[in-house]
Amino acid sequence: MASYNVDERGYYGEFGGAYIPEMLYPNVEELRQNYLKITAEPGFKAEFDQLLKDYVGRPSPLYFAKRLSEKYNTKIYLKREDLNHTGAHKINNTIGQILVAKKLGKSRIIAETGAGQHGVATATVCALMGMECIVYMGEIDIKRQAPNVARMKMLGAEVRPALSGSRTLKDATNEAIRDWINNPVDTHYIIGSAIGPHPYPDMVTRFQSIISEEIKWQLKEHEGRENPDYVVACIGGGSNAAGTYYHFLHEPEVGIIAVEAAGKGVNSGHSAATSKLGKVGVIHGCKTLLMQSPDGQITEPYSISAGLDYPGVGPMHSHLATSGRGEFYSITDDDAMKAGYELAQMEGIIPAIETSHALAVLKEKKFKPEDIVIICLSGRGDKDLETYIDYFKL
Ligand SMILES: *Cc1c(COP(=O)(O)O)cnc(C)c1O
């Protein structure tokens, strides 16, 4: 049977690997040689599980959405990652990585952030562990995302502006990499999605795989079976999706549905639909599908949702797309916003706009009445209220 997990060389099919500057090799190699050993230790697992339970609030509920199910004439369950501490799935990964950093004897954490969500999740676990935290953020993003900058500062992190290039996420990532090269001994770099050089995509996927691990026993309680007919998730870099799919990747009866941001339309020139528009290239240290010009310059992505506004996609998802194991949809800003509004009105849940993209699949695909469809509710909409207010003139 085909494998959709990472292989020993760090590849998912033809995607993945570690395309990094020579000077970063020792840092990444230390992590590669140790991450599986560390995370398999009983002491590590016990501490990780305890924090997920008592600090994050796991297990997150698997909620049967009755009114939504009636409307779409199929059985819809929502995996409530929005109820996690800090409001999204990102905390599952930052807790895992900070525990790995501790075991590696690191005392200083760095991270990059675009909209600030990963920065906040990283600052949170650094406060929890009493570790120094430096978050690199583009100067433009610092201006655009003031509330998250304030949160990071309140949590004790130092927010360092990236002043070069377009002064956004890409430049923040470059600054973080430069920092790591200069501080290889005491510093761990917490990457926020299922991207980056091997072993990051696999490590992040494993930490997020708690999502599908819980879905299995929760669905068994609800429906008497572990496997749904479909699992659905939105994809920025692909960490909530990787976690939602993980325990179903090799269950052929479970359909895998991935939802990208089409922005103003796939062919509008303002889009982030990487599986449709991307070509094989290298971004953030891995070979993957990437939106780029014919001469290989990365194209500026666009989405109304900051978390999906990314020109690449994690290597696992590039493989799911090209192998046909995953079914990919691109959802426009307008359709996502309507789906988010509908969830609020029909179920009393205001989702993050990233998540609204996943919900919009219900209008795109006709499911059978007996199908069980699980949608990962990756985050809550508090952070997006202003965007909803502007859009719907609330
Ligand atoms: C960051 C974020 C995403 C996108 O990131 P992935 O790594 O693709 O999961 C999706 N939803 C929410 C709520 C987010 O905060």
Short mmCIF file of C-alpha atoms and ligand atoms in Angstrom, two decimals:
data_model
loop_
_atom_site.label_atom_id
_atom_site.label_comp_id
_atom_site.label_asym_id
_atom_site.label_seq_id
_atom_site.Cartn_x
_atom_site.Cartn_y
_atom_site.Cartn_z
CA MET A 1 0.00 0.00 0.00
CA ALA A 2 1.16 3.56 -0.70
CA SER A 3 2.50 5.46 2.30
CA TYR A 4 1.47 8.99 3.10
CA ASN A 5 3.81 9.29 6.06
CA VAL A 6 7.30 10.70 5.90
CA ASP A 7 10.03 8.28 4.78
CA GLU A 8 13.46 7.84 6.34
CA ARG A 9 14.95 10.54 4.13
CA GLY A 10 12.32 13.05 5.19
CA TYR A 11 10.16 12.86 2.07
CA TYR A 12 6.46 12.45 1.32
CA GLY A 13 6.68 11.11 -2.21
CA GLU A 14 8.80 13.69 -4.01
CA PHE A 15 8.11 16.44 -1.43
CA GLY A 16 9.88 17.42 1.78
CA GLY A 17 13.56 17.04 2.57
CA ALA A 18 15.80 19.63 4.21
CA TYR A 19 16.97 22.38 1.85
CA ILE A 20 18.87 24.53 4.29
CA PRO A 21 22.02 26.65 4.38
CA GLU A 22 25.10 24.71 5.43
CA MET A 23 25.36 26.79 8.61
CA LEU A 24 21.95 25.61 9.78
CA TYR A 25 22.77 21.94 9.31
CA PRO A 26 23.99 21.21 12.89
CA ASN A 27 20.80 22.63 14.45
CA VAL A 28 18.42 20.73 12.19
CA GLU A 29 20.53 17.56 12.42
CA GLU A 30 20.45 17.64 16.25
CA LEU A 31 16.67 17.80 16.09
CA ARG A 32 16.43 15.09 13.42
CA GLN A 33 18.56 12.68 15.40
CA ASN A 34 16.64 13.20 18.64
CA TYR A 35 12.99 14.05 18.04
CA LEU A 36 11.66 10.49 17.75
CA LYS A 37 13.73 9.25 20.69
CA ILE A 38 12.64 12.13 22.92
CA THR A 39 8.95 11.99 22.04
CA ALA A 40 8.85 8.22 22.57
CA GLU A 41 10.12 8.47 26.16
CA PRO A 42 7.39 7.62 28.71
CA GLY A 43 8.28 10.73 30.76
CA PHE A 44 7.84 12.96 27.73
CA LYS A 45 4.50 11.44 26.80
CA ALA A 46 3.22 11.71 30.36
CA GLU A 47 4.11 15.42 30.59
CA PHE A 48 2.71 16.18 27.11
CA ASP A 49 -0.57 14.37 27.85
CA GLN A 50 -0.92 16.03 31.25
CA LEU A 51 -0.47 19.52 29.79
CA LEU A 52 -2.89 18.80 26.94
CA LYS A 53 -5.45 17.75 29.53
CA ASP A 54 -5.01 20.30 32.33
CA TYR A 55 -3.63 23.31 30.46
CA VAL A 56 -5.10 23.09 26.95
CA GLY A 57 -8.38 21.51 28.10
CA ARG A 58 -8.27 18.35 25.98
CA PRO A 59 -9.92 16.23 24.83
CA SER A 60 -11.70 18.82 22.70
CA PRO A 61 -15.34 17.79 22.15
CA LEU A 62 -16.54 16.05 19.00
CA TYR A 63 -19.85 17.84 18.58
CA PHE A 64 -22.75 16.60 16.45
CA ALA A 65 -24.04 19.67 14.62
CA LYS A 66 -27.75 18.82 14.43
CA ARG A 67 -29.15 21.86 12.64
CA LEU A 68 -26.31 22.01 10.15
CA SER A 69 -26.71 18.26 9.49
CA GLU A 70 -30.42 18.71 8.79
CA LYS A 71 -29.77 21.57 6.39
CA TYR A 72 -27.15 19.68 4.38
CA ASN A 73 -28.85 16.28 4.75
CA THR A 74 -25.77 14.46 6.03
CA LYS A 75 -24.21 13.76 9.46
CA ILE A 76 -21.85 16.56 10.42
CA TYR A 77 -19.55 16.48 13.43
CA LEU A 78 -17.33 19.39 14.45
CA LYS A 79 -13.99 18.72 16.16
CA ARG A 80 -13.83 21.65 18.56
CA GLU A 81 -10.19 22.82 18.49
CA ASP A 82 -11.64 26.31 18.93
CA LEU A 83 -12.24 25.44 22.59
CA ASN A 84 -8.53 24.91 23.30
CA HIS A 85 -6.67 27.38 25.51
CA THR A 86 -5.65 30.33 23.27
CA GLY A 87 -8.47 29.49 20.86
CA ALA A 88 -7.03 27.19 18.21
CA HIS A 89 -5.07 24.01 17.48
CA LYS A 90 -1.68 25.78 17.40
CA ILE A 91 -1.09 25.25 21.12
CA ASN A 92 -0.88 21.43 20.63
CA ASN A 93 2.29 21.96 18.60
CA THR A 94 3.93 24.67 20.71
CA ILE A 95 3.55 22.57 23.87
CA GLY A 96 5.12 19.57 22.13
CA GLN A 97 8.02 21.58 20.75
CA ILE A 98 8.85 23.40 23.97
CA LEU A 99 9.04 20.05 25.77
CA VAL A 100 11.43 18.80 23.07
CA ALA A 101 13.47 22.01 23.48
CA LYS A 102 13.72 21.42 27.23
CA LYS A 103 14.90 17.83 26.72
CA LEU A 104 17.55 19.10 24.29
CA GLY A 105 18.75 21.46 27.04
CA LYS A 106 17.69 24.66 25.29
CA SER A 107 16.86 27.78 27.30
CA ARG A 108 15.86 30.24 24.59
CA ILE A 109 12.97 30.00 22.10
CA ILE A 110 12.58 31.85 18.82
CA ALA A 111 9.62 31.85 16.44
CA GLU A 112 8.33 33.67 13.38
CA THR A 113 4.78 34.88 13.06
CA GLY A 114 2.62 36.49 10.39
CA ALA A 115 -0.77 37.35 11.85
CA GLY A 116 0.55 36.71 15.34
CA GLN A 117 -1.41 33.55 16.20
CA HIS A 118 1.65 31.30 16.28
CA GLY A 119 3.57 34.03 18.10
CA VAL A 120 0.92 34.10 20.82
CA ALA A 121 0.87 30.29 21.11
CA THR A 122 4.67 30.29 21.42
CA ALA A 123 4.76 33.17 23.93
CA THR A 124 2.14 31.30 25.96
CA VAL A 125 4.17 28.11 26.36
CA CYS A 126 7.36 30.10 27.04
CA ALA A 127 5.59 31.82 29.93
CA LEU A 128 4.38 28.41 31.07
CA MET A 129 7.93 27.04 31.09
CA GLY A 130 9.77 30.20 32.16
CA MET A 131 11.80 30.34 28.93
CA GLU A 132 13.11 33.37 27.08
CA CYS A 133 10.99 34.05 23.98
CA ILE A 134 11.80 36.12 20.92
CA VAL A 135 9.21 36.40 18.16
CA TYR A 136 10.19 37.78 14.77
CA MET A 137 7.43 39.60 12.97
CA GLY A 138 7.40 41.77 9.85
CA GLU A 139 7.19 45.49 10.61
CA ILE A 140 4.03 45.75 8.49
CA ASP A 141 2.42 42.84 10.34
CA ILE A 142 3.28 44.42 13.71
CA LYS A 143 1.24 47.45 12.67
CA ARG A 144 -1.63 45.34 11.27
CA GLN A 145 -1.88 42.94 14.22
CA ALA A 146 -1.57 45.21 17.24
CA PRO A 147 -3.76 43.13 19.62
CA ASN A 148 -1.62 40.01 19.13
CA VAL A 149 1.58 42.05 19.57
CA ALA A 150 0.17 43.29 22.89
CA ARG A 151 -0.71 39.71 23.90
CA MET A 152 2.82 38.50 23.18
CA LYS A 153 4.31 41.35 25.21
CA MET A 154 1.97 40.70 28.12
CA LEU A 155 3.07 37.05 28.03
CA GLY A 156 6.68 38.17 28.38
CA ALA A 157 7.90 37.75 24.80
CA GLU A 158 10.12 40.18 22.95
CA VAL A 159 8.67 41.02 19.51
CA ARG A 160 11.47 41.88 17.08
CA PRO A 161 10.50 43.64 13.84
CA ALA A 162 11.77 42.32 10.51
CA LEU A 163 12.70 45.45 8.58
CA SER A 164 13.85 43.98 5.25
CA GLY A 165 12.00 43.06 2.04
CA SER A 166 8.21 43.27 2.15
CA ARG A 167 8.43 43.33 5.98
CA THR A 168 5.97 40.44 6.36
CA LEU A 169 6.09 36.72 7.23
CA LYS A 170 8.78 35.70 4.74
CA ASP A 171 11.17 38.31 6.12
CA ALA A 172 10.36 37.37 9.72
CA THR A 173 11.24 33.77 8.83
CA ASN A 174 14.60 34.89 7.38
CA GLU A 175 15.37 36.80 10.59
CA ALA A 176 14.50 33.78 12.73
CA ILE A 177 16.77 31.55 10.65
CA ARG A 178 19.61 34.09 10.97
CA ASP A 179 19.13 34.15 14.74
CA TRP A 180 19.21 30.33 14.92
CA ILE A 181 22.43 30.17 12.93
CA ASN A 182 24.01 32.62 15.40
CA ASN A 183 22.67 30.83 18.50
CA PRO A 184 22.92 27.10 17.73
CA VAL A 185 23.65 25.86 21.26
CA ASP A 186 21.01 27.38 23.55
CA THR A 187 18.16 28.12 21.11
CA HIS A 188 15.26 26.12 19.67
CA TYR A 189 13.23 27.45 16.74
CA ILE A 190 9.51 26.64 17.07
CA ILE A 191 7.99 26.49 13.57
CA GLY A 192 4.22 26.97 13.58
CA SER A 193 2.91 24.68 10.85
CA ALA A 194 3.60 21.36 9.11
CA ILE A 195 6.29 23.01 7.00
CA GLY A 196 10.02 23.69 7.18
CA PRO A 197 12.96 21.31 6.75
CA HIS A 198 12.64 17.68 7.85
CA PRO A 199 11.96 16.76 10.68
CA TYR A 200 9.65 19.73 11.30
CA PRO A 201 6.67 18.66 9.14
CA ASP A 202 6.66 15.20 10.72
CA MET A 203 7.24 16.47 14.26
CA VAL A 204 4.45 19.05 14.00
CA THR A 205 2.13 16.45 12.43
CA ARG A 206 2.77 14.03 15.29
CA PHE A 207 1.95 16.68 17.91
CA GLN A 208 -1.23 17.64 16.06
CA SER A 209 -2.21 13.99 15.51
CA ILE A 210 -3.91 14.09 18.92
CA ILE A 211 -6.84 15.55 16.92
CA SER A 212 -7.49 12.38 14.89
CA GLU A 213 -6.52 10.13 17.82
CA GLU A 214 -9.38 11.65 19.81
CA ILE A 215 -11.78 11.63 16.84
CA LYS A 216 -11.40 7.83 16.61
CA TRP A 217 -12.59 7.03 20.14
CA GLN A 218 -15.07 9.88 20.24
CA LEU A 219 -16.75 8.77 17.03
CA LYS A 220 -16.83 5.21 18.36
CA GLU A 221 -18.79 6.53 21.38
CA HIS A 222 -21.19 8.51 19.17
CA GLU A 223 -21.67 6.16 16.25
CA GLY A 224 -20.15 2.79 17.17
CA ARG A 225 -17.41 3.11 14.57
CA GLU A 226 -13.99 4.73 14.53
CA ASN A 227 -13.77 5.78 10.89
CA PRO A 228 -15.89 8.56 9.44
CA ASP A 229 -16.61 8.77 5.71
CA TYR A 230 -14.83 12.12 5.36
CA VAL A 231 -12.47 14.32 7.33
CA VAL A 232 -12.35 17.98 6.30
CA ALA A 233 -9.85 20.68 7.25
CA CYS A 234 -8.60 24.04 6.00
CA ILE A 235 -4.98 24.34 4.91
CA GLY A 236 -2.59 27.21 5.44
CA GLY A 237 0.71 25.46 6.00
CA GLY A 238 -1.30 22.39 6.89
CA SER A 239 -0.91 21.58 10.60
CA ASN A 240 -4.54 21.31 11.69
CA ALA A 241 -5.23 19.32 8.53
CA ALA A 242 -2.27 16.98 9.09
CA GLY A 243 -3.46 16.32 12.65
CA THR A 244 -7.04 15.72 11.51
CA TYR A 245 -5.99 13.30 8.76
CA TYR A 246 -3.11 11.50 10.48
CA HIS A 247 -4.83 8.39 11.85
CA PHE A 248 -6.99 8.09 8.71
CA LEU A 249 -4.30 8.44 6.04
CA HIS A 250 -4.07 4.69 5.55
CA GLU A 251 -7.79 3.94 5.99
CA PRO A 252 -8.92 3.97 2.34
CA GLU A 253 -12.63 4.21 3.22
CA VAL A 254 -12.02 7.61 4.84
CA GLY A 255 -12.12 10.43 2.30
CA ILE A 256 -9.65 13.23 2.90
CA ILE A 257 -10.83 16.72 2.00
CA ALA A 258 -8.49 19.72 2.03
CA VAL A 259 -9.69 23.28 1.70
CA GLU A 260 -7.50 26.12 0.50
CA ALA A 261 -8.19 29.82 0.23
CA ALA A 262 -9.09 30.94 -3.30
CA GLY A 263 -9.09 34.57 -2.15
CA LYS A 264 -10.89 36.66 -4.78
CA GLY A 265 -10.88 33.63 -7.13
CA VAL A 266 -8.27 31.07 -8.18
CA ASN A 267 -7.39 32.95 -11.37
CA SER A 268 -7.91 36.48 -10.06
CA GLY A 269 -4.27 37.10 -9.22
CA HIS A 270 -5.37 37.43 -5.57
CA SER A 271 -5.39 33.87 -4.28
CA ALA A 272 -3.65 31.37 -2.01
CA ALA A 273 -4.85 28.18 -3.76
CA THR A 274 -1.46 26.49 -3.80
CA SER A 275 -2.57 23.05 -5.02
CA LYS A 276 -4.10 24.68 -8.13
CA LEU A 277 -1.53 27.42 -8.77
CA GLY A 278 1.65 25.96 -7.28
CA LYS A 279 4.64 24.35 -8.99
CA VAL A 280 7.37 22.33 -7.31
CA GLY A 281 9.79 24.64 -5.56
CA VAL A 282 11.60 25.20 -2.28
CA ILE A 283 10.21 27.34 0.54
CA HIS A 284 11.20 27.47 4.23
CA GLY A 285 13.62 24.59 3.74
CA CYS A 286 11.40 22.02 2.06
CA LYS A 287 10.52 20.99 -1.46
CA THR A 288 6.80 21.42 -1.97
CA LEU A 289 4.12 23.02 -4.14
CA LEU A 290 4.69 26.72 -4.22
CA MET A 291 3.09 29.69 -5.95
CA GLN A 292 5.82 31.21 -8.07
CA SER A 293 6.50 33.16 -11.24
CA PRO A 294 7.97 31.35 -14.30
CA ASP A 295 11.46 32.40 -13.16
CA GLY A 296 10.92 31.00 -9.66
CA GLN A 297 10.11 34.16 -7.68
CA ILE A 298 7.58 33.47 -4.92
CA THR A 299 4.19 35.02 -5.77
CA GLU A 300 2.52 37.19 -3.12
CA PRO A 301 -0.47 35.16 -1.88
CA TYR A 302 -3.79 36.66 -0.88
CA SER A 303 -6.65 35.58 1.38
CA ILE A 304 -9.05 37.44 3.65
CA SER A 305 -7.84 35.00 6.30
CA ALA A 306 -4.36 35.71 7.64
CA GLY A 307 -3.78 32.07 8.61
CA LEU A 308 -4.31 30.81 5.04
CA ASP A 309 -2.41 33.62 3.34
CA TYR A 310 0.67 31.53 2.57
CA PRO A 311 2.27 30.82 -0.84
CA GLY A 312 3.14 27.17 -0.11
CA VAL A 313 1.65 24.13 1.56
CA GLY A 314 3.28 21.49 3.76
CA PRO A 315 4.96 18.58 1.91
CA MET A 316 2.48 16.00 3.20
CA HIS A 317 -0.32 17.91 1.53
CA SER A 318 1.54 18.36 -1.75
CA HIS A 319 1.82 14.57 -1.80
CA LEU A 320 -1.86 14.09 -0.91
CA ALA A 321 -2.76 16.46 -3.77
CA THR A 322 -0.55 14.99 -6.50
CA SER A 323 -1.16 11.35 -5.51
CA GLY A 324 -4.93 11.88 -5.52
CA ARG A 325 -5.36 10.62 -1.92
CA GLY A 326 -6.71 14.04 -0.94
CA GLU A 327 -9.57 15.91 -2.59
CA PHE A 328 -8.73 19.63 -2.77
CA TYR A 329 -11.20 22.52 -2.82
CA SER A 330 -10.53 26.24 -3.18
CA ILE A 331 -12.99 28.53 -1.42
CA THR A 332 -13.31 32.27 -2.09
CA ASP A 333 -13.37 34.97 0.58
CA ASP A 334 -17.08 35.53 -0.04
CA ASP A 335 -18.07 31.86 0.27
CA ALA A 336 -15.97 31.44 3.42
CA MET A 337 -17.48 34.51 5.07
CA LYS A 338 -21.02 33.25 4.33
CA ALA A 339 -20.21 29.81 5.76
CA GLY A 340 -18.83 31.37 8.96
CA TYR A 341 -21.95 33.48 9.32
CA GLU A 342 -24.13 30.42 8.80
CA LEU A 343 -22.36 28.47 11.56
CA ALA A 344 -22.83 31.37 13.96
CA GLN A 345 -26.54 31.59 13.17
CA MET A 346 -27.28 27.87 13.06
CA GLU A 347 -25.08 26.43 15.80
CA GLY A 348 -24.12 29.41 17.98
CA ILE A 349 -20.42 29.04 17.16
CA ILE A 350 -18.39 31.91 15.65
CA PRO A 351 -15.48 30.26 13.80
CA ALA A 352 -12.10 31.67 12.79
CA ILE A 353 -12.18 32.77 9.15
CA GLU A 354 -9.62 30.06 8.33
CA THR A 355 -12.12 27.49 9.63
CA SER A 356 -14.97 29.10 7.69
CA HIS A 357 -13.21 27.98 4.50
CA ALA A 358 -13.51 24.34 5.61
CA LEU A 359 -17.19 24.80 6.45
CA ALA A 360 -17.89 26.19 2.97
CA VAL A 361 -17.24 22.74 1.49
CA LEU A 362 -20.76 21.78 2.57
CA LYS A 363 -22.07 23.96 -0.28
CA GLU A 364 -19.52 22.62 -2.81
CA LYS A 365 -19.82 18.88 -2.30
CA LYS A 366 -22.99 16.80 -2.05
CA PHE A 367 -22.64 14.26 0.75
CA LYS A 368 -24.95 11.26 1.18
CA PRO A 369 -27.50 11.30 4.04
CA GLU A 370 -25.74 8.39 5.78
CA ASP A 371 -22.25 9.90 5.41
CA ILE A 372 -20.41 10.94 8.55
CA VAL A 373 -18.45 14.10 7.81
CA ILE A 374 -16.02 15.44 10.37
CA ILE A 375 -14.90 19.06 10.03
CA CYS A 376 -11.98 20.35 12.06
CA LEU A 377 -13.07 23.57 13.72
CA SER A 378 -9.49 24.80 13.88
CA GLY A 379 -10.12 28.02 15.80
CA ARG A 380 -12.56 30.51 17.25
CA GLY A 381 -13.57 33.75 15.59
CA ASP A 382 -12.89 36.30 18.34
CA LYS A 383 -9.72 37.44 16.58
CA ASP A 384 -11.68 37.96 13.34
CA LEU A 385 -14.63 39.85 14.72
CA GLU A 386 -13.56 43.13 13.14
CA THR A 387 -13.31 41.50 9.70
CA TYR A 388 -16.77 39.95 10.12
CA ILE A 389 -18.15 43.32 11.29
CA ASP A 390 -16.73 45.16 8.26
CA TYR A 391 -17.88 42.48 5.84
CA PHE A 392 -21.46 42.08 7.08
CA LYS A 393 -21.86 45.71 8.29
CA LEU A 394 -22.85 44.35 11.71
C1 LIG B 1 -2.99 29.24 11.85
C2 LIG B 1 -4.37 28.78 11.64
C3 LIG B 1 -4.72 27.96 10.54
C4 LIG B 1 -3.76 27.59 9.45
O1 LIG B 1 -2.64 26.89 9.86
P1 LIG B 1 -2.46 25.33 9.56
O2 LIG B 1 -1.05 25.08 9.93
O3 LIG B 1 -2.73 25.13 8.11
O4 LIG B 1 -3.41 24.59 10.40
C5 LIG B 1 -6.02 27.49 10.46
N1 LIG B 1 -6.95 27.82 11.37
C6 LIG B 1 -6.67 28.62 12.44
C7 LIG B 1 -7.73 28.93 13.41
C8 LIG B 1 -5.37 29.12 12.60
O5 LIG B 1 -5.11 29.92 13.65
#
